[in-house]
Amino acid sequence: MKLVKNYLYNAWYQIFVIIVPLITTPYISRVLGSYGVGVNAYTSSIAQFFVIFAGLGINLYGNREIAYVQHGKEKLSQLFWEIELLRLIAVLIGCAIFGTYLLTNPKYEMALLLQGGLIISTGLDISWLFMGQEDFKRIVLKNAIVKIVSVILILIFVRHATDLNRYIFIISGSTLIGNLTLWSPLRHLVSPVPVSSLKIWRHLKPALLLLIPQIASQIYLVLNKTMLGQMAGITATGFFDNSDKIIKLILSLVTATGTVMLPRVAATFNQGNQKKVVAYLYNTFDFVTALSVPLFLGIAAIASGVAPFFLGSDFTGIDKIIMLESPVILIIAWSNVLGVQYLLPTKQNKCYTISVIIGAVVNISCNIPLISLMGTGGACVATVIAELSIMVFQLWCVRSEVQIRTLFNGNWKYWLSGLIMFGFIYSITTHVTVTIPILIGEILLGIVTYTLGLLVLHAPINTKVWQLLASKK
């Protein structure tokens, strides 16, 4: 039941994260305009490279390593201080390199400087400790409070197109303060350790091995915006950024399982129970398929009506961009299960790293011709192809450990139910003017249509839901 509670905490937070942009994204899109949104996206993409370096792969590595020791306070304390000190050293180096970059690149200097606050925040982020201990309630509550405060500050202080720097400062500052709040309960979880006993460098190599895929992943996630800014202009970057935000917010509902399952699978693997590890893989793969199919088809169905209403006239035409990018919801959901929930906790870092590097290479290779031919749409298509290449390679990696056919068993029932829902909702969207009541009605109608389809077709997820409900009684 702890797994279910942790997922519900994360799912609740991801729903909350989706609701927040319903307030901020339309507001910011209208206040800052496509140019202001583009500058924020462009400078943020640059700062994120330094954030990834400063993070040193610790969020994944620390999460997994804490899960291995989990409840032994002495070992836990030693491990925590070694990993955190290593990250702080990386942050200092990252800040120095970022400062050098600012001196040699004065364009958007103030925006970049403010974005740099995220690098400092990375050093104070110890959420990996709580994730490894499967204490998700604390993280969720902290993040929710920070989000609420940041929304209030944005609505109060960001009123004109000239307030771009204020907006960046609020986002960066709230992240920093949020990370600081996690340190208050630390004294109850870990004890002081003599500095002379810390062996921080033993964590450098394994952390770097997890940093490599994160850098590669950041390349193809952020490089889309950077290349669009260079090849198609800042406004095109703003279009892609808003589309990507909508897609990734919806995707976060699915990838919440990865955050929950990584420490659980790592602990189970450490106990030598490979059979249970594989069982976790089958169950979560089926669950994320059942959830992501209607999510990606649903956003594609309502995009043409929601996008202009949600983002404003400055982003007319973005609905086509959203529809092109929407398949990544399903593809990333699958690769999240295979990579984050299986390969990483079972210490198959090499396969995971190679898969992400393949995605980065494919993305760059596709970006150049596709952006030239299709502009923003080309970046979306390149993203879909890159994510698909990652997922296919990961399937190839696990082919000898799991039955691929079992992973996809019964998937056609989700697809059929989803496609019926898509046709129904899309036909409504294209014939009405979307308002908030109509949007809510379409979402509810989509949920009912898809659920009925699953019940009629006796989809595999039905059995798992009934078993879960029976276990609660």
Tab-separated table of C-alpha atoms in Angstrom:
chain	number	residue	atom	x	y	z
A	1	MET	CA	0.000	0.000	0.000
A	2	LYS	CA	2.979	2.294	0.523
A	3	LEU	CA	3.614	2.226	-3.235
A	4	VAL	CA	0.014	3.209	-3.928
A	5	LYS	CA	0.131	6.043	-1.390
A	6	ASN	CA	3.412	7.336	-2.798
A	7	TYR	CA	2.043	7.256	-6.325
A	8	LEU	CA	-1.132	9.044	-5.228
A	9	TYR	CA	0.978	11.720	-3.509
A	10	ASN	CA	2.963	12.183	-6.692
A	11	ALA	CA	-0.090	11.986	-8.946
A	12	TRP	CA	-1.895	14.547	-6.800
A	13	TYR	CA	1.095	16.853	-7.033
A	14	GLN	CA	1.352	16.394	-10.800
A	15	ILE	CA	-2.336	17.277	-11.137
A	16	PHE	CA	-1.633	20.320	-8.993
A	17	VAL	CA	1.315	21.164	-11.254
A	18	ILE	CA	-1.024	20.969	-14.246
A	19	ILE	CA	-3.611	23.228	-12.599
A	20	VAL	CA	-1.042	25.922	-11.735
A	21	PRO	CA	-0.117	26.626	-15.393
A	22	LEU	CA	-3.827	26.953	-16.167
A	23	ILE	CA	-3.402	30.213	-14.240
A	24	THR	CA	0.154	31.236	-15.046
A	25	THR	CA	0.684	30.152	-18.680
A	26	PRO	CA	-2.240	32.087	-20.202
A	27	TYR	CA	-1.351	35.058	-17.998
A	28	ILE	CA	2.386	35.023	-18.799
A	29	SER	CA	1.757	34.382	-22.509
A	30	ARG	CA	-0.409	37.499	-22.697
A	31	VAL	CA	1.728	39.699	-20.421
A	32	LEU	CA	5.184	38.828	-21.762
A	33	GLY	CA	4.104	37.936	-25.309
A	34	SER	CA	5.770	35.399	-27.584
A	35	TYR	CA	9.060	37.370	-27.519
A	36	GLY	CA	9.268	37.478	-23.713
A	37	VAL	CA	8.338	33.790	-23.445
A	38	GLY	CA	10.998	33.066	-26.061
A	39	VAL	CA	13.729	34.968	-24.174
A	40	ASN	CA	12.844	33.089	-20.984
A	41	ALA	CA	12.922	29.743	-22.815
A	42	TYR	CA	16.201	30.556	-24.553
A	43	THR	CA	18.067	31.761	-21.445
A	44	SER	CA	16.599	28.949	-19.359
A	45	SER	CA	17.837	26.385	-21.884
A	46	ILE	CA	21.379	27.750	-21.523
A	47	ALA	CA	21.251	27.823	-17.709
A	48	GLN	CA	19.950	24.244	-17.658
A	49	PHE	CA	23.207	22.963	-19.155
A	50	PHE	CA	25.031	24.312	-16.090
A	51	VAL	CA	22.322	23.018	-13.754
A	52	ILE	CA	22.778	19.501	-15.145
A	53	PHE	CA	26.568	19.710	-14.692
A	54	ALA	CA	26.224	21.040	-11.140
A	55	GLY	CA	23.687	18.323	-10.341
A	56	LEU	CA	26.325	15.708	-11.202
A	57	GLY	CA	23.716	12.965	-11.690
A	58	ILE	CA	23.083	13.008	-7.931
A	59	ASN	CA	19.265	12.952	-8.038
A	60	LEU	CA	19.252	9.539	-9.710
A	61	TYR	CA	22.438	8.207	-8.121
A	62	GLY	CA	21.639	9.458	-4.608
A	63	ASN	CA	18.061	8.196	-4.806
A	64	ARG	CA	19.249	4.713	-5.757
A	65	GLU	CA	22.116	4.525	-3.253
A	66	ILE	CA	19.946	5.704	-0.354
A	67	ALA	CA	17.394	3.033	-1.310
A	68	TYR	CA	20.082	0.363	-0.974
A	69	VAL	CA	20.801	1.278	2.679
A	70	GLN	CA	17.444	2.952	3.390
A	71	HIS	CA	17.010	2.380	7.145
A	72	GLY	CA	20.556	2.026	8.507
A	73	LYS	CA	21.180	5.451	10.069
A	74	GLU	CA	24.949	5.157	10.414
A	75	LYS	CA	25.501	4.087	6.805
A	76	LEU	CA	22.798	6.507	5.674
A	77	SER	CA	24.520	9.469	7.354
A	78	GLN	CA	27.911	8.574	5.912
A	79	LEU	CA	26.439	8.163	2.442
A	80	PHE	CA	24.402	11.371	2.593
A	81	TRP	CA	27.259	13.676	3.617
A	82	GLU	CA	29.650	12.169	1.079
A	83	ILE	CA	27.218	12.600	-1.801
A	84	GLU	CA	26.071	16.082	-0.752
A	85	LEU	CA	29.609	17.383	-0.332
A	86	LEU	CA	30.496	16.066	-3.784
A	87	ARG	CA	27.518	17.914	-5.243
A	88	LEU	CA	28.442	21.189	-3.498
A	89	ILE	CA	31.932	21.012	-5.027
A	90	ALA	CA	30.365	20.471	-8.455
A	91	VAL	CA	28.045	23.467	-7.894
A	92	LEU	CA	30.972	25.747	-7.077
A	93	ILE	CA	32.747	24.687	-10.269
A	94	GLY	CA	29.531	25.113	-12.260
A	95	CYS	CA	29.005	28.643	-10.903
A	96	ALA	CA	32.569	29.595	-11.857
A	97	ILE	CA	32.133	28.333	-15.434
A	98	PHE	CA	28.728	30.025	-15.702
A	99	GLY	CA	30.259	33.324	-14.530
A	100	THR	CA	32.890	33.037	-17.261
A	101	TYR	CA	30.167	32.397	-19.823
A	102	LEU	CA	28.317	35.554	-18.739
A	103	LEU	CA	31.437	37.669	-19.171
A	104	THR	CA	31.875	36.479	-22.758
A	105	ASN	CA	28.163	36.507	-23.745
A	106	PRO	CA	26.533	39.811	-22.734
A	107	LYS	CA	23.281	39.281	-24.710
A	108	TYR	CA	20.329	38.754	-22.325
A	109	GLU	CA	22.868	39.203	-19.508
A	110	MET	CA	20.416	40.041	-16.714
A	111	ALA	CA	18.000	37.255	-17.661
A	112	LEU	CA	20.878	34.765	-17.711
A	113	LEU	CA	22.202	36.011	-14.366
A	114	LEU	CA	18.804	35.484	-12.765
A	115	GLN	CA	18.473	32.047	-14.345
A	116	GLY	CA	21.823	31.249	-12.721
A	117	GLY	CA	20.100	31.147	-9.342
A	118	LEU	CA	18.883	27.695	-10.354
A	119	ILE	CA	22.492	26.466	-10.294
A	120	ILE	CA	22.853	27.454	-6.623
A	121	SER	CA	19.478	25.839	-5.891
A	122	THR	CA	20.808	22.553	-7.268
A	123	GLY	CA	23.431	22.351	-4.536
A	124	LEU	CA	20.765	22.662	-1.848
A	125	ASP	CA	18.382	20.128	-3.364
A	126	ILE	CA	18.375	17.049	-1.098
A	127	SER	CA	15.065	15.637	-2.342
A	128	TRP	CA	17.013	12.540	-3.442
A	129	LEU	CA	17.462	11.624	0.232
A	130	PHE	CA	13.708	11.563	0.878
A	131	MET	CA	12.983	9.812	-2.428
A	132	GLY	CA	15.438	7.054	-1.561
A	133	GLN	CA	13.616	6.576	1.737
A	134	GLU	CA	10.265	6.594	-0.106
A	135	ASP	CA	9.165	9.650	1.880
A	136	PHE	CA	7.267	11.428	-0.889
A	137	LYS	CA	4.723	13.205	1.289
A	138	ARG	CA	7.308	15.692	2.568
A	139	ILE	CA	8.558	16.553	-0.941
A	140	VAL	CA	5.061	16.922	-2.361
A	141	LEU	CA	3.906	19.278	0.411
A	142	LYS	CA	7.031	21.424	0.089
A	143	ASN	CA	6.726	21.712	-3.686
A	144	ALA	CA	3.016	22.507	-3.490
A	145	ILE	CA	3.557	25.369	-1.033
A	146	VAL	CA	6.397	26.795	-3.144
A	147	LYS	CA	4.224	26.643	-6.274
A	148	ILE	CA	1.348	28.463	-4.596
A	149	VAL	CA	3.610	31.231	-3.288
A	150	SER	CA	5.313	31.664	-6.678
A	151	VAL	CA	1.940	31.952	-8.456
A	152	ILE	CA	0.804	34.652	-6.040
A	153	LEU	CA	4.064	36.585	-6.534
A	154	ILE	CA	3.811	36.296	-10.337
A	155	LEU	CA	0.248	37.633	-10.367
A	156	ILE	CA	1.240	40.544	-8.102
A	157	PHE	CA	4.587	41.611	-9.559
A	158	VAL	CA	4.562	40.524	-13.236
A	159	ARG	CA	2.166	42.964	-14.906
A	160	HIS	CA	3.901	44.192	-18.082
A	161	ALA	CA	6.162	42.931	-20.876
A	162	THR	CA	9.055	44.723	-19.172
A	163	ASP	CA	8.660	42.499	-16.085
A	164	LEU	CA	10.410	39.524	-17.685
A	165	ASN	CA	13.330	39.690	-15.236
A	166	ARG	CA	10.943	39.810	-12.293
A	167	TYR	CA	9.283	36.663	-13.588
A	168	ILE	CA	12.608	34.820	-13.883
A	169	PHE	CA	13.657	36.025	-10.416
A	170	ILE	CA	10.454	34.697	-8.842
A	171	ILE	CA	10.830	31.276	-10.482
A	172	SER	CA	14.519	31.016	-9.572
A	173	GLY	CA	14.095	32.411	-6.050
A	174	SER	CA	11.135	30.198	-5.164
A	175	THR	CA	13.089	27.119	-6.249
A	176	LEU	CA	15.994	28.128	-3.990
A	177	ILE	CA	13.772	28.744	-0.965
A	178	GLY	CA	11.876	25.513	-1.594
A	179	ASN	CA	15.086	23.485	-1.533
A	180	LEU	CA	16.181	25.187	1.680
A	181	THR	CA	12.999	24.042	3.447
A	182	LEU	CA	14.014	20.395	3.035
A	183	TRP	CA	17.001	20.914	5.322
A	184	SER	CA	14.944	21.572	8.481
A	185	PRO	CA	14.010	17.902	9.180
A	186	LEU	CA	17.497	16.685	8.265
A	187	ARG	CA	18.740	16.568	11.882
A	188	HIS	CA	16.186	13.824	12.623
A	189	LEU	CA	17.290	11.657	9.709
A	190	VAL	CA	21.080	11.806	9.631
A	191	SER	CA	23.741	12.384	12.257
A	192	PRO	CA	26.979	14.416	12.040
A	193	VAL	CA	29.946	12.608	10.515
A	194	PRO	CA	33.642	13.568	10.931
A	195	VAL	CA	34.888	15.223	7.760
A	196	SER	CA	38.036	13.112	7.883
A	197	SER	CA	35.962	9.933	7.506
A	198	LEU	CA	34.174	11.111	4.349
A	199	LYS	CA	35.226	9.389	1.141
A	200	ILE	CA	33.510	11.609	-1.385
A	201	TRP	CA	35.557	10.659	-4.431
A	202	ARG	CA	34.319	7.070	-4.426
A	203	HIS	CA	30.993	8.436	-5.640
A	204	LEU	CA	32.437	10.517	-8.476
A	205	LYS	CA	32.687	7.835	-11.143
A	206	PRO	CA	29.254	6.207	-10.621
A	207	ALA	CA	27.638	9.664	-10.373
A	208	LEU	CA	29.367	10.768	-13.589
A	209	LEU	CA	28.098	7.633	-15.331
A	210	LEU	CA	24.573	8.822	-14.544
A	211	LEU	CA	25.474	12.409	-15.436
A	212	ILE	CA	26.364	11.378	-19.004
A	213	PRO	CA	22.800	10.314	-19.933
A	214	GLN	CA	21.404	13.412	-18.234
A	215	ILE	CA	23.707	15.631	-20.306
A	216	ALA	CA	22.732	13.747	-23.451
A	217	SER	CA	19.064	14.011	-22.489
A	218	GLN	CA	19.437	17.735	-21.825
A	219	ILE	CA	21.067	18.159	-25.215
A	220	TYR	CA	18.064	16.896	-27.112
A	221	LEU	CA	15.528	18.469	-24.740
A	222	VAL	CA	17.135	21.903	-24.586
A	223	LEU	CA	18.919	21.961	-27.931
A	224	ASN	CA	15.528	22.062	-29.673
A	225	LYS	CA	14.938	25.509	-28.161
A	226	THR	CA	18.513	26.669	-28.682
A	227	MET	CA	18.566	25.544	-32.335
A	228	LEU	CA	15.110	27.006	-32.951
A	229	GLY	CA	16.305	30.320	-31.519
A	230	GLN	CA	19.278	30.309	-33.882
A	231	MET	CA	17.562	28.918	-37.012
A	232	ALA	CA	13.948	30.099	-36.763
A	233	GLY	CA	14.004	33.004	-34.293
A	234	ILE	CA	13.049	33.655	-30.676
A	235	THR	CA	9.296	33.614	-31.418
A	236	ALA	CA	9.538	30.055	-32.784
A	237	THR	CA	11.286	29.092	-29.547
A	238	GLY	CA	8.370	30.548	-27.588
A	239	PHE	CA	5.894	28.453	-29.609
A	240	PHE	CA	7.842	25.255	-29.041
A	241	ASP	CA	8.401	26.040	-25.352
A	242	ASN	CA	4.692	26.481	-24.630
A	243	SER	CA	3.805	23.336	-26.583
A	244	ASP	CA	6.523	21.402	-24.777
A	245	LYS	CA	5.321	22.670	-21.393
A	246	ILE	CA	1.771	21.464	-22.041
A	247	ILE	CA	2.966	18.050	-23.226
A	248	LYS	CA	5.450	17.587	-20.373
A	249	LEU	CA	2.921	18.637	-17.745
A	250	ILE	CA	0.543	15.933	-18.927
A	251	LEU	CA	3.419	13.461	-19.183
A	252	SER	CA	4.364	14.103	-15.553
A	253	LEU	CA	1.194	12.272	-14.467
A	254	VAL	CA	2.654	9.120	-15.991
A	255	THR	CA	6.326	9.551	-15.075
A	256	ALA	CA	5.316	9.999	-11.422
A	257	THR	CA	5.483	6.182	-11.317
A	258	GLY	CA	9.228	6.328	-12.071
A	259	THR	CA	9.924	8.515	-9.043
A	260	VAL	CA	8.030	6.092	-6.822
A	261	MET	CA	9.259	2.816	-8.310
A	262	LEU	CA	13.016	3.520	-8.562
A	263	PRO	CA	13.772	3.225	-4.811
A	264	ARG	CA	11.368	0.293	-4.401
A	265	VAL	CA	12.889	-1.661	-7.319
A	266	ALA	CA	16.419	-0.787	-6.137
A	267	ALA	CA	15.702	-2.132	-2.641
A	268	THR	CA	14.090	-5.285	-4.067
A	269	PHE	CA	17.019	-5.842	-6.435
A	270	ASN	CA	19.464	-5.365	-3.554
A	271	GLN	CA	17.636	-8.175	-1.733
A	272	GLY	CA	18.226	-10.472	-4.726
A	273	ASN	CA	14.550	-10.891	-5.642
A	274	GLN	CA	14.842	-10.651	-9.451
A	275	LYS	CA	11.477	-12.330	-10.019
A	276	LYS	CA	9.679	-9.574	-8.104
A	277	VAL	CA	11.686	-6.904	-9.954
A	278	VAL	CA	10.433	-8.252	-13.307
A	279	ALA	CA	6.877	-8.462	-11.943
A	280	TYR	CA	7.096	-4.764	-11.028
A	281	LEU	CA	8.181	-4.052	-14.611
A	282	TYR	CA	5.214	-5.865	-16.187
A	283	ASN	CA	2.687	-4.212	-13.885
A	284	THR	CA	3.998	-0.652	-14.214
A	285	PHE	CA	4.398	-0.982	-17.999
A	286	ASP	CA	0.749	-2.005	-18.318
A	287	PHE	CA	-0.336	0.775	-15.948
A	288	VAL	CA	1.501	3.566	-17.764
A	289	THR	CA	0.202	2.319	-21.121
A	290	ALA	CA	-3.374	2.361	-19.863
A	291	LEU	CA	-2.848	5.916	-18.560
A	292	SER	CA	-0.702	7.474	-21.307
A	293	VAL	CA	-2.719	6.333	-24.350
A	294	PRO	CA	-5.804	8.425	-23.417
A	295	LEU	CA	-3.616	11.309	-22.237
A	296	PHE	CA	-1.749	11.685	-25.532
A	297	LEU	CA	-4.832	11.099	-27.707
A	298	GLY	CA	-6.903	13.342	-25.438
A	299	ILE	CA	-4.598	16.378	-25.657
A	300	ALA	CA	-4.368	15.861	-29.422
A	301	ALA	CA	-8.172	15.813	-29.647
A	302	ILE	CA	-8.730	19.074	-27.752
A	303	ALA	CA	-5.603	20.955	-28.939
A	304	SER	CA	-7.303	22.859	-31.764
A	305	GLY	CA	-9.884	24.276	-29.379
A	306	VAL	CA	-7.805	24.721	-26.245
A	307	ALA	CA	-4.579	26.262	-27.594
A	308	PRO	CA	-5.968	29.627	-28.842
A	309	PHE	CA	-8.263	29.907	-25.818
A	310	PHE	CA	-5.547	28.908	-23.339
A	311	LEU	CA	-2.528	30.804	-24.717
A	312	GLY	CA	-4.079	33.764	-26.543
A	313	SER	CA	-3.973	35.111	-30.096
A	314	ASP	CA	-0.183	35.531	-29.967
A	315	PHE	CA	0.091	31.736	-30.211
A	316	THR	CA	-2.388	31.043	-33.007
A	317	GLY	CA	-1.426	27.825	-34.782
A	318	ILE	CA	0.302	26.209	-31.815
A	319	ASP	CA	-2.394	23.490	-31.725
A	320	LYS	CA	-0.719	21.783	-34.695
A	321	ILE	CA	2.588	21.841	-32.811
A	322	ILE	CA	0.929	20.214	-29.780
A	323	MET	CA	-0.614	17.481	-31.929
A	324	LEU	CA	2.744	16.718	-33.562
A	325	GLU	CA	4.520	16.415	-30.217
A	326	SER	CA	1.777	14.570	-28.293
A	327	PRO	CA	2.973	10.984	-29.133
A	328	VAL	CA	6.004	11.516	-26.872
A	329	ILE	CA	3.651	11.164	-23.896
A	330	LEU	CA	3.280	7.452	-24.647
A	331	ILE	CA	6.830	6.899	-25.893
A	332	ILE	CA	8.492	8.558	-22.894
A	333	ALA	CA	6.116	6.714	-20.555
A	334	TRP	CA	7.428	3.411	-21.932
A	335	SER	CA	11.092	4.443	-21.840
A	336	ASN	CA	10.627	5.773	-18.294
A	337	VAL	CA	9.516	2.335	-17.140
A	338	LEU	CA	12.295	0.539	-19.012
A	339	GLY	CA	15.063	2.999	-18.134
A	340	VAL	CA	14.348	4.696	-14.806
A	341	GLN	CA	12.277	1.900	-13.254
A	342	TYR	CA	14.303	-1.083	-14.446
A	343	LEU	CA	17.721	-0.436	-16.005
A	344	LEU	CA	18.916	2.098	-13.411
A	345	PRO	CA	17.858	0.342	-10.180
A	346	THR	CA	19.260	-2.952	-11.506
A	347	LYS	CA	22.609	-1.214	-12.197
A	348	GLN	CA	22.437	-1.518	-15.979
A	349	ASN	CA	23.757	2.020	-16.366
A	350	LYS	CA	25.566	1.300	-19.629
A	351	CYS	CA	22.412	0.390	-21.553
A	352	TYR	CA	20.561	3.374	-20.117
A	353	THR	CA	23.402	5.744	-20.987
A	354	ILE	CA	23.780	4.443	-24.547
A	355	SER	CA	20.024	4.731	-25.142
A	356	VAL	CA	19.973	8.407	-24.177
A	357	ILE	CA	23.108	9.160	-26.209
A	358	ILE	CA	21.427	7.535	-29.219
A	359	GLY	CA	18.427	9.804	-28.636
A	360	ALA	CA	20.636	12.899	-28.522
A	361	VAL	CA	22.450	11.962	-31.740
A	362	VAL	CA	19.180	11.170	-33.523
A	363	ASN	CA	17.639	14.423	-32.295
A	364	ILE	CA	20.520	16.594	-33.516
A	365	SER	CA	20.665	14.739	-36.837
A	366	CYS	CA	16.935	15.191	-37.423
A	367	ASN	CA	16.732	18.758	-36.080
A	368	ILE	CA	18.906	20.362	-38.744
A	369	PRO	CA	16.909	19.272	-41.816
A	370	LEU	CA	13.479	19.194	-40.135
A	371	ILE	CA	13.701	22.664	-38.555
A	372	SER	CA	14.862	24.023	-41.920
A	373	LEU	CA	11.867	22.407	-43.659
A	374	MET	CA	9.125	22.679	-41.022
A	375	GLY	CA	10.299	25.233	-38.440
A	376	THR	CA	8.815	24.570	-34.998
A	377	GLY	CA	6.946	21.513	-36.269
A	378	GLY	CA	10.252	20.030	-37.372
A	379	ALA	CA	11.620	20.268	-33.829
A	380	CYS	CA	8.535	18.374	-32.586
A	381	VAL	CA	8.923	15.601	-35.155
A	382	ALA	CA	12.638	15.325	-34.335
A	383	THR	CA	11.751	14.978	-30.630
A	384	VAL	CA	9.277	12.157	-31.356
A	385	ILE	CA	11.819	10.270	-33.493
A	386	ALA	CA	14.545	10.704	-30.853
A	387	GLU	CA	12.334	9.448	-28.018
A	388	LEU	CA	11.266	6.468	-30.132
A	389	SER	CA	14.892	5.524	-30.782
A	390	ILE	CA	15.578	5.542	-27.021
A	391	MET	CA	12.618	3.307	-26.250
A	392	VAL	CA	13.447	0.808	-29.014
A	393	PHE	CA	17.070	0.452	-27.867
A	394	GLN	CA	15.980	-0.074	-24.246
A	395	LEU	CA	13.606	-2.820	-25.379
A	396	TRP	CA	16.527	-4.448	-27.154
A	397	CYS	CA	18.588	-4.252	-23.942
A	398	VAL	CA	16.003	-6.077	-21.805
A	399	ARG	CA	14.990	-8.655	-24.421
A	400	SER	CA	16.827	-11.500	-22.650
A	401	GLU	CA	15.501	-10.644	-19.174
A	402	VAL	CA	11.814	-10.054	-19.849
A	403	GLN	CA	9.245	-11.257	-22.349
A	404	ILE	CA	8.636	-8.358	-24.741
A	405	ARG	CA	5.330	-9.858	-25.841
A	406	THR	CA	4.122	-9.845	-22.237
A	407	LEU	CA	4.923	-6.116	-21.952
A	408	PHE	CA	2.583	-5.318	-24.842
A	409	ASN	CA	-0.027	-7.976	-24.114
A	410	GLY	CA	-3.501	-6.441	-24.346
A	411	ASN	CA	-2.213	-3.043	-25.486
A	412	TRP	CA	-4.539	-3.064	-28.497
A	413	LYS	CA	-7.494	-2.686	-26.111
A	414	TYR	CA	-6.081	0.596	-24.797
A	415	TRP	CA	-5.447	1.797	-28.338
A	416	LEU	CA	-8.933	0.918	-29.569
A	417	SER	CA	-10.616	2.568	-26.582
A	418	GLY	CA	-8.363	5.611	-26.973
A	419	LEU	CA	-8.954	6.019	-30.701
A	420	ILE	CA	-12.740	5.828	-30.228
A	421	MET	CA	-12.438	8.505	-27.551
A	422	PHE	CA	-10.205	10.628	-29.823
A	423	GLY	CA	-12.652	10.525	-32.742
A	424	PHE	CA	-15.556	11.423	-30.494
A	425	ILE	CA	-13.863	14.343	-28.711
A	426	TYR	CA	-12.071	15.697	-31.806
A	427	SER	CA	-15.352	15.910	-33.732
A	428	ILE	CA	-16.831	17.994	-30.888
A	429	THR	CA	-13.783	20.265	-30.592
A	430	THR	CA	-13.755	21.145	-34.293
A	431	HIS	CA	-17.442	22.123	-34.306
A	432	VAL	CA	-17.731	24.275	-31.167
A	433	THR	CA	-16.119	27.334	-29.622
A	434	VAL	CA	-14.199	26.089	-26.596
A	435	THR	CA	-15.025	27.610	-23.220
A	436	ILE	CA	-14.099	26.396	-19.751
A	437	PRO	CA	-17.435	24.515	-19.229
A	438	ILE	CA	-17.108	22.866	-22.649
A	439	LEU	CA	-13.481	21.941	-21.965
A	440	ILE	CA	-14.400	20.338	-18.626
A	441	GLY	CA	-17.290	18.552	-20.329
A	442	GLU	CA	-15.006	17.201	-23.071
A	443	ILE	CA	-12.504	15.902	-20.524
A	444	LEU	CA	-15.202	14.164	-18.488
A	445	LEU	CA	-16.775	12.742	-21.636
A	446	GLY	CA	-13.384	11.479	-22.767
A	447	ILE	CA	-12.785	9.756	-19.410
A	448	VAL	CA	-16.199	8.065	-19.513
A	449	THR	CA	-15.784	6.958	-23.144
A	450	TYR	CA	-12.316	5.505	-22.549
A	451	THR	CA	-13.328	3.774	-19.291
A	452	LEU	CA	-16.359	2.168	-20.940
A	453	GLY	CA	-14.101	0.937	-23.725
A	454	LEU	CA	-11.780	-0.714	-21.194
A	455	LEU	CA	-14.700	-2.375	-19.428
A	456	VAL	CA	-16.289	-3.689	-22.624
A	457	LEU	CA	-12.965	-5.022	-23.975
A	458	HIS	CA	-11.905	-6.506	-20.587
A	459	ALA	CA	-8.564	-4.680	-20.648
A	460	PRO	CA	-5.741	-6.082	-18.429
A	461	ILE	CA	-5.748	-3.009	-16.209
A	462	ASN	CA	-9.279	-3.879	-15.038
A	463	THR	CA	-8.072	-6.990	-13.214
A	464	LYS	CA	-5.263	-5.088	-11.501
A	465	VAL	CA	-7.653	-2.358	-10.321
A	466	TRP	CA	-10.097	-4.928	-8.868
A	467	GLN	CA	-7.235	-6.710	-7.103
A	468	LEU	CA	-6.046	-3.407	-5.637
A	469	LEU	CA	-9.537	-2.505	-4.416
A	470	ALA	CA	-9.967	-5.976	-2.911
A	471	SER	CA	-6.652	-5.654	-1.045
A	472	LYS	CA	-7.907	-2.483	0.667
A	473	LYS	CA	-10.922	-4.254	2.133
